[in-house]
Coordinates of C-alpha atoms in Angstrom, one line a residue:
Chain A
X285 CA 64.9 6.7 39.1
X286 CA 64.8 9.9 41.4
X287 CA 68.5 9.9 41.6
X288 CA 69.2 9.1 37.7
X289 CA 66.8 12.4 37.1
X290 CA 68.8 14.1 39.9
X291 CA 71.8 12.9 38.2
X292 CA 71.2 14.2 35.0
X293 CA 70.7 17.7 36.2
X294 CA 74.2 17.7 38.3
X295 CA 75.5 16.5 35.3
X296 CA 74.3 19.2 33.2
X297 CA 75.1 22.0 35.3
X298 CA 78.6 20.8 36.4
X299 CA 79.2 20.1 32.7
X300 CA 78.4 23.7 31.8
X301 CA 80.0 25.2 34.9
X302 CA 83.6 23.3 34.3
X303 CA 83.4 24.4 30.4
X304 CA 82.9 28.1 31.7
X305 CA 86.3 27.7 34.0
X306 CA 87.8 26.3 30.6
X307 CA 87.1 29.0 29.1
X308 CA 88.1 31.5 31.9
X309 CA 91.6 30.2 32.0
X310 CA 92.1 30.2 28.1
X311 CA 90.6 34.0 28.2
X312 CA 93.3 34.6 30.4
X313 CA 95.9 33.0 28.7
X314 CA 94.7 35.2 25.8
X315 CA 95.9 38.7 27.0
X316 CA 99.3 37.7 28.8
X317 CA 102.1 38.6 27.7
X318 CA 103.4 36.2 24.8
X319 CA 106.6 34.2 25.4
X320 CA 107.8 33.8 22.0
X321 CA 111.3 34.8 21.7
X322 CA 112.2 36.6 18.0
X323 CA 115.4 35.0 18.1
X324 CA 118.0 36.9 15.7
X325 CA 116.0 40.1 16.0
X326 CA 116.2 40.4 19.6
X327 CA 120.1 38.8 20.0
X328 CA 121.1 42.3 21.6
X329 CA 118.2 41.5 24.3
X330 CA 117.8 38.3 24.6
X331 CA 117.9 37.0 28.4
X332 CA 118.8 33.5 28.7
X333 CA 117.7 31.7 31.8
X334 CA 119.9 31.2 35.3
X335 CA 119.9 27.6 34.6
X336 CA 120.7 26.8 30.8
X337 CA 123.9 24.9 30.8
X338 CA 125.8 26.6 27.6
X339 CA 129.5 26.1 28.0
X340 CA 131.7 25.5 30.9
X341 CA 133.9 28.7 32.4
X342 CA 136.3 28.6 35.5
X343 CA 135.7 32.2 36.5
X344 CA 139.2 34.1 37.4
X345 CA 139.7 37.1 40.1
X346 CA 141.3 40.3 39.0
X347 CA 144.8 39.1 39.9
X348 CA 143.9 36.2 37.5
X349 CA 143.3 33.6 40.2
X350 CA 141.3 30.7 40.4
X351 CA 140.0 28.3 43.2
X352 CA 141.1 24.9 41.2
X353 CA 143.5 22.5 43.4
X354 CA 143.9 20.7 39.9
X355 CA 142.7 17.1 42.0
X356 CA 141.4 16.0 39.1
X357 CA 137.7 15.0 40.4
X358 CA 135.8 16.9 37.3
X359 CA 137.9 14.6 35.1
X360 CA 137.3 11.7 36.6
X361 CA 133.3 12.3 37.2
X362 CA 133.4 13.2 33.5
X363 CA 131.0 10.6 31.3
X364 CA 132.8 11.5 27.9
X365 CA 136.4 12.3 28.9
X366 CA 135.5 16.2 27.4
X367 CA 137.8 17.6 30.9
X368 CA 141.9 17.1 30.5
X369 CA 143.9 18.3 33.3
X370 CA 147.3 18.7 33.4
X371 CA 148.8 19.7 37.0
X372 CA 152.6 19.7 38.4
X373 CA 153.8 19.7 41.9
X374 CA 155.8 23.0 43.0
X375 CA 157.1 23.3 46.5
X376 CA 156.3 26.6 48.3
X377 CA 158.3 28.6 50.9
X378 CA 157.1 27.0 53.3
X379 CA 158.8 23.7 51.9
X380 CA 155.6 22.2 51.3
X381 CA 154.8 20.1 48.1
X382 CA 151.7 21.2 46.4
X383 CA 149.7 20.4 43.2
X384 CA 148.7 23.1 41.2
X385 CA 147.0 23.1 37.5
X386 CA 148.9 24.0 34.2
X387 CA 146.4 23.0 32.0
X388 CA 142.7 22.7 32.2
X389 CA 141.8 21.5 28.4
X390 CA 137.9 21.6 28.0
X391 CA 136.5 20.0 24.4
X392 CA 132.5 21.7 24.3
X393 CA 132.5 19.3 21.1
X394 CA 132.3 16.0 23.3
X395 CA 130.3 17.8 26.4
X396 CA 126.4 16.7 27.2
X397 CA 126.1 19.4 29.5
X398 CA 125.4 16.5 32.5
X399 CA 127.1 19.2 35.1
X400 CA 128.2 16.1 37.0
X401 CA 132.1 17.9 37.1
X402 CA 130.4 21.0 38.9
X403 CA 128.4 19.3 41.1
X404 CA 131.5 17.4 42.2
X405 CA 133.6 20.1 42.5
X406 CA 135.3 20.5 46.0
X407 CA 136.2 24.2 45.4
X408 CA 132.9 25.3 43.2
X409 CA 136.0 26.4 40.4
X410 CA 133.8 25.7 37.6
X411 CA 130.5 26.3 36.6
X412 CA 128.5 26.6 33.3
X413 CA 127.0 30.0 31.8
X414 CA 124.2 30.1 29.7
X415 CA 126.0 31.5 26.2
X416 CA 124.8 29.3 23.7
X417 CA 126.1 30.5 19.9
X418 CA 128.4 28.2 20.0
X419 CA 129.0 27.2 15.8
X420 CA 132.3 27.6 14.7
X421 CA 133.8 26.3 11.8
X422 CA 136.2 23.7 12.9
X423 CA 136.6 21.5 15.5
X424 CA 139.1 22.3 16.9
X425 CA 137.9 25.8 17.5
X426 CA 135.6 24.2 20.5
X427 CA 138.5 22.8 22.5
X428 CA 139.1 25.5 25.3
X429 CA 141.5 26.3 27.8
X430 CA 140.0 27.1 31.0
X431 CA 143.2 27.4 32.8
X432 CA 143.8 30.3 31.0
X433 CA 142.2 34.1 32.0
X434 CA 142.5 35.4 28.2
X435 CA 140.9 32.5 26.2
Chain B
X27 CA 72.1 55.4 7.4
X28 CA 73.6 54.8 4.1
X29 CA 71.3 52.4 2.4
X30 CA 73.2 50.3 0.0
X31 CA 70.5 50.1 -2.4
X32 CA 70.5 53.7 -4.1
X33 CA 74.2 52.1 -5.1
X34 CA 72.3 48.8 -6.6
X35 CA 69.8 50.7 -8.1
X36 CA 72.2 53.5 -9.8
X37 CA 74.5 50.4 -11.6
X38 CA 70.8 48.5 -12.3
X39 CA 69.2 52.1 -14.2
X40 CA 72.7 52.5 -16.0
X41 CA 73.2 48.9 -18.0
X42 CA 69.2 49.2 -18.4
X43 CA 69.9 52.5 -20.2
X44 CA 72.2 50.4 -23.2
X45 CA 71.2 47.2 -22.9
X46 CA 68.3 45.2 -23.6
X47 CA 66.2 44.0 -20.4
X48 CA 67.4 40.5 -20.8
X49 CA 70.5 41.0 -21.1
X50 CA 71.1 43.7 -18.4
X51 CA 69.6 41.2 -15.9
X52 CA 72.1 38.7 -17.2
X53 CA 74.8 40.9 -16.8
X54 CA 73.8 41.9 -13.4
X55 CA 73.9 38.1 -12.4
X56 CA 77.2 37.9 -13.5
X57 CA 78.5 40.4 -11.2
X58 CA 76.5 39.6 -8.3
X59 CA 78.3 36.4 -8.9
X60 CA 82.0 38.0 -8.8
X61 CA 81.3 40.6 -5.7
X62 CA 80.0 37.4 -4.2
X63 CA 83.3 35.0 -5.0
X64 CA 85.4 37.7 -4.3
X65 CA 84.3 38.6 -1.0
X66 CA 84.2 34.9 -0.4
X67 CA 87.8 34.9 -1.3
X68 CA 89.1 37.3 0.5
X69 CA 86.7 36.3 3.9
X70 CA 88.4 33.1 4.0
X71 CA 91.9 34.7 3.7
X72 CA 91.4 37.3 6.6
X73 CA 89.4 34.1 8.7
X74 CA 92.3 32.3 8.3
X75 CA 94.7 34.8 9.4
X76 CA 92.5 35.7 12.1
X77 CA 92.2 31.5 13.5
X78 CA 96.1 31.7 13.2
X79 CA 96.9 34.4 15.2
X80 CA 93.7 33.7 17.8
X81 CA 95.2 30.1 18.2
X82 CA 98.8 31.7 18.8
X83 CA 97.1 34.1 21.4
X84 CA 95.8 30.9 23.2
X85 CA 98.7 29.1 23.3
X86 CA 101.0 32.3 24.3
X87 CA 102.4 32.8 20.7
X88 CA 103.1 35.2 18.4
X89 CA 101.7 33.5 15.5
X90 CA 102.6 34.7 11.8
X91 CA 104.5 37.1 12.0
X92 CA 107.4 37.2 9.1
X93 CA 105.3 37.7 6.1
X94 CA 104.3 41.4 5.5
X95 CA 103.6 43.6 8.4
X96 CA 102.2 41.1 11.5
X97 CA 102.3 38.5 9.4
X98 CA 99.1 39.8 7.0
X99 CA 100.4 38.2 3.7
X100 CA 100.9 35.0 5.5
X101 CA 97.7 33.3 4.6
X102 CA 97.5 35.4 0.7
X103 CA 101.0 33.5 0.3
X104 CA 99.3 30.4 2.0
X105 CA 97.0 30.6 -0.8
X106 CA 99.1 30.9 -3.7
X107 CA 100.8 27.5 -2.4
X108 CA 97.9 26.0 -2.6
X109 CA 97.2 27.0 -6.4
X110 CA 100.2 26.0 -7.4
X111 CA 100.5 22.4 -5.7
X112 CA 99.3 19.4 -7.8
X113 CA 96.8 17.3 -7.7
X114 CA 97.3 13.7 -7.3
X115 CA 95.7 11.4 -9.5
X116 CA 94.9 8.2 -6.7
X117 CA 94.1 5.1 -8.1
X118 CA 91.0 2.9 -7.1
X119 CA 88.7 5.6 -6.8
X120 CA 85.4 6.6 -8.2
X121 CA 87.1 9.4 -10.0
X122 CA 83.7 11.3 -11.0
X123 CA 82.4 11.4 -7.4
X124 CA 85.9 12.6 -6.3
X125 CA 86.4 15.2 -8.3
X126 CA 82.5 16.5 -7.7
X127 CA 82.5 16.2 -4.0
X128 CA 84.8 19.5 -3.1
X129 CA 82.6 21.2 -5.9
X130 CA 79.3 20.4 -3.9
X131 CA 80.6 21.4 -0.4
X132 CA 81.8 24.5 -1.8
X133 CA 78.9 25.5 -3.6
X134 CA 76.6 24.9 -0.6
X135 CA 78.7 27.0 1.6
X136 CA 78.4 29.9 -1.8
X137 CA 75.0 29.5 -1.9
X138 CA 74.4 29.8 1.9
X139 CA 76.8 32.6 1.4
X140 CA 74.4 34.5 -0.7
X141 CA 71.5 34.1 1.8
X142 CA 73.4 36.9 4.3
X143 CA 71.8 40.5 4.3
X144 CA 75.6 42.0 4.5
X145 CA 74.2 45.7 5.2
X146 CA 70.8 47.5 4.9
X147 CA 70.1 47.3 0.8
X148 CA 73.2 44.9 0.4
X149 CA 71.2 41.5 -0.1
X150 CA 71.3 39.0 -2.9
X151 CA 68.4 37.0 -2.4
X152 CA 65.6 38.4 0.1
X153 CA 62.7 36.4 -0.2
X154 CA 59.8 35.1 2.3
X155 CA 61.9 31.8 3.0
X156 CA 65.1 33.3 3.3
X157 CA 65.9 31.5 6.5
X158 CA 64.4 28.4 5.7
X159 CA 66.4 28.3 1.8
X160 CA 69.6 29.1 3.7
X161 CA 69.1 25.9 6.4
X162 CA 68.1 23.9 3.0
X163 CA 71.3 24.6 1.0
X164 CA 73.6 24.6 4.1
X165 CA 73.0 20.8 4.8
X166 CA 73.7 20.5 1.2
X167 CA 77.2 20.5 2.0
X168 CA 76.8 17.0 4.4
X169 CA 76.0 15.7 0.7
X170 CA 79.8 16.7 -0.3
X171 CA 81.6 15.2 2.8
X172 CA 79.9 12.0 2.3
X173 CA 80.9 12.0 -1.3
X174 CA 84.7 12.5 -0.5
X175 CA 84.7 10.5 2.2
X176 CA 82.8 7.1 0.0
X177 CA 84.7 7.9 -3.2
X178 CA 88.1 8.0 -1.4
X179 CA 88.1 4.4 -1.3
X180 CA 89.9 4.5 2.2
X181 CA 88.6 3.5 5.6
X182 CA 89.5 6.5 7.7
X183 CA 87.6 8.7 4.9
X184 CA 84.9 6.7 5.5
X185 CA 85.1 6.5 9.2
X186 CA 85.3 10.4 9.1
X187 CA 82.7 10.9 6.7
X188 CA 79.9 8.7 8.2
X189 CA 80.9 10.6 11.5
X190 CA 80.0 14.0 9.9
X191 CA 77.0 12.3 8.6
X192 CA 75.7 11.5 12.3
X193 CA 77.3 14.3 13.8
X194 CA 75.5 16.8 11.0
X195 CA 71.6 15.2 11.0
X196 CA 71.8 15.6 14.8
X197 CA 72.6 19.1 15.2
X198 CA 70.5 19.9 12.0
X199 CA 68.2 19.4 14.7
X200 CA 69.1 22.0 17.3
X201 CA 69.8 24.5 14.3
X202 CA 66.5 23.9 13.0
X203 CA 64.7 24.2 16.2
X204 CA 66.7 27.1 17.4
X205 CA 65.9 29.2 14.3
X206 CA 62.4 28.4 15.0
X207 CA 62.7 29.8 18.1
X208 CA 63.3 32.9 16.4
X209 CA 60.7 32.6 13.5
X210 CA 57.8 32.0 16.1
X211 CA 59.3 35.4 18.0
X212 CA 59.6 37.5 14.2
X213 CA 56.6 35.7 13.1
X214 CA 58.5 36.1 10.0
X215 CA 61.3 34.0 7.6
X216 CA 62.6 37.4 5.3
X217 CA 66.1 38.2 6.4
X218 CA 64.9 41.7 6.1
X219 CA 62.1 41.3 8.5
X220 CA 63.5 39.5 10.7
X221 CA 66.2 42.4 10.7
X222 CA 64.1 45.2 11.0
X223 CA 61.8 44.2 13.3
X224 CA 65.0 44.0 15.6
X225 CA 64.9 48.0 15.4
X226 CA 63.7 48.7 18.2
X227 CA 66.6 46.5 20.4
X228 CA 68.4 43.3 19.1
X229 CA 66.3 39.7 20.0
X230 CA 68.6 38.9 22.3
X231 CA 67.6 41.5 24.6
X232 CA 63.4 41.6 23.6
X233 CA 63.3 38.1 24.0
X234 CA 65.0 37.7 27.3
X235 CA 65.6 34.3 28.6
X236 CA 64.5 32.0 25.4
X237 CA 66.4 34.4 23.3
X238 CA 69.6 33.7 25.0
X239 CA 69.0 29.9 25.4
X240 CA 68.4 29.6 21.6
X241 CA 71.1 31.9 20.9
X242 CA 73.3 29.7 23.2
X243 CA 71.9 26.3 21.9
X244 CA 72.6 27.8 18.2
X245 CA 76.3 28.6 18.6
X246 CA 77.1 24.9 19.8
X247 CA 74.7 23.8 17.1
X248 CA 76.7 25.6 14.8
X249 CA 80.2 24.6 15.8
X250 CA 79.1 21.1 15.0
X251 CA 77.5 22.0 12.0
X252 CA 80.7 23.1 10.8
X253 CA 82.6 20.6 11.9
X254 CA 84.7 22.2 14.0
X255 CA 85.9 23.2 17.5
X256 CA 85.7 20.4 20.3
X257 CA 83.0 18.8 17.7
X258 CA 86.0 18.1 14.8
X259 CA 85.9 14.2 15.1
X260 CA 85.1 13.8 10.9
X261 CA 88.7 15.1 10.8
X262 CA 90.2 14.0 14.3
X263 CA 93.8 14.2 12.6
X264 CA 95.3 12.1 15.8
X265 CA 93.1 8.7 14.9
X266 CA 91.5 9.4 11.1
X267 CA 94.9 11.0 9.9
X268 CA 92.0 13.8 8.4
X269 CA 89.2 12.1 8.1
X270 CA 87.2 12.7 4.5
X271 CA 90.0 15.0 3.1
X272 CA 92.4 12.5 3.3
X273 CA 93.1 12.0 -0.1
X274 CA 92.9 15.2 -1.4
X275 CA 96.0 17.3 -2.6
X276 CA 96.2 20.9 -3.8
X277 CA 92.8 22.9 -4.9
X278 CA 91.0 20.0 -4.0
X279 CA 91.8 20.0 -0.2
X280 CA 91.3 23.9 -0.3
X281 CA 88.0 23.8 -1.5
X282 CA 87.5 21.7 1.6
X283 CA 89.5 24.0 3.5
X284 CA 88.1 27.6 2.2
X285 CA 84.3 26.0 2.9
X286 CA 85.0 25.3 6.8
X287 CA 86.2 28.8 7.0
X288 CA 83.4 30.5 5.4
X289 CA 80.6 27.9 6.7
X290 CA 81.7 29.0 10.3
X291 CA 81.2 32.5 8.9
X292 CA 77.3 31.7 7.5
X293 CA 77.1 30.7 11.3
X294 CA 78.4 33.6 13.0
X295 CA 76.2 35.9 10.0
X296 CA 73.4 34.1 10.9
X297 CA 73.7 34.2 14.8
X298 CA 74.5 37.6 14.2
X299 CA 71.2 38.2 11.5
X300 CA 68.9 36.1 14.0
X301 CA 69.8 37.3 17.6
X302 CA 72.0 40.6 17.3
X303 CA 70.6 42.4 15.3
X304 CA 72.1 41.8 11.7
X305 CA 73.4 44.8 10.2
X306 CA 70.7 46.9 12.5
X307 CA 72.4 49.5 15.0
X308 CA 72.1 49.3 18.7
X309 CA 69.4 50.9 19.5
X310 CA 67.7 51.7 22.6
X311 CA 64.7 52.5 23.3
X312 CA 63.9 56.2 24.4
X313 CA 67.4 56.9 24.0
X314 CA 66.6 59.2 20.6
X315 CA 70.2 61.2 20.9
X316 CA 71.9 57.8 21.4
X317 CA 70.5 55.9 18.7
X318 CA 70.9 58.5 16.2
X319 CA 74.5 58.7 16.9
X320 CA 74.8 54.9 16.4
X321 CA 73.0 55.5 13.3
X322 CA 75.9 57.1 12.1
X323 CA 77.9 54.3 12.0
X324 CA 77.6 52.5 8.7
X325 CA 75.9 49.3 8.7
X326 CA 78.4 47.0 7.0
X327 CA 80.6 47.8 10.0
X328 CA 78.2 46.7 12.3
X329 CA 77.0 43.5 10.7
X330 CA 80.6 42.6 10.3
X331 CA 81.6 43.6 13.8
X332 CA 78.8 41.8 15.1
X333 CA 79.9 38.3 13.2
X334 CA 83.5 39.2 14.3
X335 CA 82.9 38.6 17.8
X336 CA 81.0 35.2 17.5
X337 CA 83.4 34.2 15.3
X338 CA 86.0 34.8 17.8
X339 CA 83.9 33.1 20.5
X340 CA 83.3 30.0 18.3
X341 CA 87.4 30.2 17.9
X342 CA 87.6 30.4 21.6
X343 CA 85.5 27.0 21.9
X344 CA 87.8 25.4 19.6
X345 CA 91.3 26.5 20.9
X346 CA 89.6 25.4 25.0
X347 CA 88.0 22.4 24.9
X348 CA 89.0 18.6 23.8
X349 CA 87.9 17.0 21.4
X350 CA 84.4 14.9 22.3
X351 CA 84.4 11.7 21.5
X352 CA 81.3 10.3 19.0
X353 CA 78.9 8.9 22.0
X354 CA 79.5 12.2 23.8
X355 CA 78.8 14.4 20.8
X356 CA 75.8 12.2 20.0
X357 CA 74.5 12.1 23.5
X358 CA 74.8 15.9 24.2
X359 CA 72.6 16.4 21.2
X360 CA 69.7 13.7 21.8
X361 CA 70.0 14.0 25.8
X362 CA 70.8 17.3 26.2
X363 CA 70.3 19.7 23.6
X364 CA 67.0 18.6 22.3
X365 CA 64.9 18.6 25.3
X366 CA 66.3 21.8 26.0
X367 CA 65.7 22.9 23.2
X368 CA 62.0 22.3 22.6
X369 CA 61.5 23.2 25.6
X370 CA 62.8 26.5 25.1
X371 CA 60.4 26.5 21.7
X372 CA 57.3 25.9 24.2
X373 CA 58.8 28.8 26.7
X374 CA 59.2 31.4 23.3
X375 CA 55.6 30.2 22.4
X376 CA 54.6 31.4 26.3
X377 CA 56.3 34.6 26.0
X378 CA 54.9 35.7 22.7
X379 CA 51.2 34.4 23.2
X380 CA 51.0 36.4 26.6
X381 CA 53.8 39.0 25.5
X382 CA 55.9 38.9 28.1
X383 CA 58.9 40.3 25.7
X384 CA 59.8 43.9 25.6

């Protein structure tokens, strides 16, 4: 009996007490700053975050070098087949026989963006970027060449 | 201060002037009756811009923002949607009773609307039951949602509507007896006099502690009442799809839609009219220089300042808190609410026998 009483006074109080803390946090909430993003209004602007996964690059030096050994690794850790490399071996001065990459054909049209082929990457030669305007009118028009510095 | 009466009185002297007496009063009716609809109108738009944008401010949004500057046309545009949609002819209802039900919940939320003493001399109808004739046609509208919610002919109508029936006799109760509190305080039910005996400092500060518990009591009372807020269960969209609007399309719906707007504007009018002061200035007490320069301010910007703020408080109940469920709503009335609330009633009746109040 004395503890039901006692019970329905806690009860009261805490009641009222957690619906003020409600209240607190959604008064907050009120004056921050708003995260909507005005999309096309605000393109020039417009940070994407570190981590999006937008589109694949190999990033190239100024002397237009890049770390891939062309082993092929990306391609094979690749769900959807999206990565084609093409690689021939050249022998150097030294006499040695060594692989090196001719063609690194990326398709963004058959990519999910799983980043397995970075995170297997020996040589961290590839990474993704976080462009995302990606539309284009054909097909074909996605399939890029990584290999190359230009395109 | 501007008393809105010498206006009233100038356009009552000049249709007296060329028309008979009959007449002139009928006249006058008929415009009291289109300043009211209008500024029922264009309350309801502006209410539901502001809920749009408050709700956006809660959740870290924007809110409307594309039509007109800040998004301002958004909810006039809104509106003109809604004119132009059409109304669905069910089958297997009681077609007379669902056609009539929007019409009854919207002309109990009018006539409640007609109660509110806007500004000083800017009153409809100011007679000695004011407060008791707007609690009276207020629960009228409980007659409406039962209606739609029967003549539907669907179960989660039903559902909702028997919920808003519970949900609306309970806290009819903490209105009822939270006005009270305020009536034994005034010793008065005029609107007016309850207004300008708050001259002198705004209830909520003469009559101290039961003051604020009533005050208190009446804005969760009154979230109920409109069915709104954490206290929306006649309408829960997740489990009764909408509850007794269900069926209705186009004007219909809106009807529904405009009167929970402008019903949780009676509330905030009335909280304002009973515990802050109405359309009365702040005034303090000994502070001559002070009040005179809040005399300045017109009244109709300080009744409708006043209602702007508990509206946005009842707004900030409804974008915080989840939605009860029908045994909590029930029991925070009967367990809760209603002891505390008559005994507030016998604390008033303590203060004002041995005036304890300032």
């Amino acid at each position: 009996m004395n503890s039901s009483i006692a019970r329905y006074f806690t009860s009261f109080f805490k009641g009222l007490f957690s619906l003020l803390t409600g209240m607190k946090v959604t008064l907050r909430e009120f004056f921050t700053k708003k995260t909507t993003e005005q999309y096309p209004e605000n393109r020039a602007t417009l940070k994407m975050f570190d981590r999006f996964r937008g589109e694949l690059v190999m990033p190239h030096d100024e002397q237009g070098n890049h770390k891939c050994i062309a082993c092929g690794i990306c391609e094979m850790n690749c769900p959807n087949g999206t990565i084609k490399i093409t690689s021939e071996f050249v022998t150097d001065e030294a006499g040695k026989k060594k692989k090196v990459l001719v063609k690194y054909r990326y398709d963004l049209g058959s990519c999910m963006f799983c980043q397995l082929c970075v995170k297997m990457c020996p040589q961290d030669a590839i990474h993704f970027v976080p462009t995302f305007e990606h539309a284009v009118f054909t097909r074909d028009k996605l399939v890029k060449m990584l290999h190359d510095n230009k395109k | 201060m501007f008393d809105f009466a010498t206006i009233t009185h100038w356009v009552d002297e000049l249709l007296r002037s060329f028309l008979p007496h009959a007449t002139a009063t009928l006249v006058e009716c008929i415009l009291i009756g289109l300043c009211l609809l209008l500024g029922y109108a264009l309350i309801a738009l502006v209410l539901i811009y502001a809920e749009r944008k408050v709700c956006a401010f809660f959740q870290c949004r924007i809110g409307p923002n594309r039509v007109g500057p800040y998004g301002t046309i958004q909810s006039v545009a809104d509106m003109i949607k809604m004119l132009t949609k059409e109304l669905i002819d069910i089958n297997h209802i009681d077609r007379f009773l669902f056609n009539l039900a929007p019409f009854v919940v919207i002309i109990a939320s009018v006539l409640a609307f007609g109660c509110i003493p806007f500004a000083k001399g800017l009153h409809v109808i100011d007679f000695n039951v004011g407060i008791f004739f707007l609690i009276a046609v207020s629960s009228i509208g409980i007659v409406g949602i039962l209606l739609a919610g029967w003549a539907s002919n669907n179960k989660y109508s039903l559902i909702g509507a028997m919920r808003s029936g519970a949900q609306m006799i309970s806290y009819e109760l903490s209105i009822g007896l939270s006005i009270l509190t305020v009536v034994v305080f005034t010793g008065s039910m005029q609107l007016s006099t309850i207004v300008e005996g708050q001259a002198d400092g705004w209830l909520l500060f003469k009559g101290h502690i039961p003051a604020c518990i009533a005050f208190i009591v009446y804005l969760i009372a009154g979230t109920a009442e409109t069915n709104r807020g954490p206290f929306d269960l006649p309408e829960a969209d997740s489990e009764l799809t909408a509850g007794y609007h269900t069926e209705y399309s186009g004007m219909h719906f809106g009807f529904f839609y405009l009167a929970e707007y402008l019903n949780m504007f009676v509330v905030a009018s009335v909280a304002t009219t009973l515990f802050l002061g109405g359309w009365m200035p702040l005034h303090v007490p000994g502070w001559e220089s002070f009040n005179q320069i809040m005399d300045y301010i017109p009244s109709i910007f300080w009744f409708f300042g006043k209602t702007g703020v508990v509206i946005f408080i009842i707004m900030w109940f409804k974008w915080t808190f989840p939605r009860l469920r029908i045994d909590q709503l029930l029991r925070l009335e009967w367990r809760y609410l209603l002891p505390l609330n008559l005994l507030n009633l016998f604390l008033m009746v303590i203060v004002v026998v041995f005036k304890l109040h300032f």
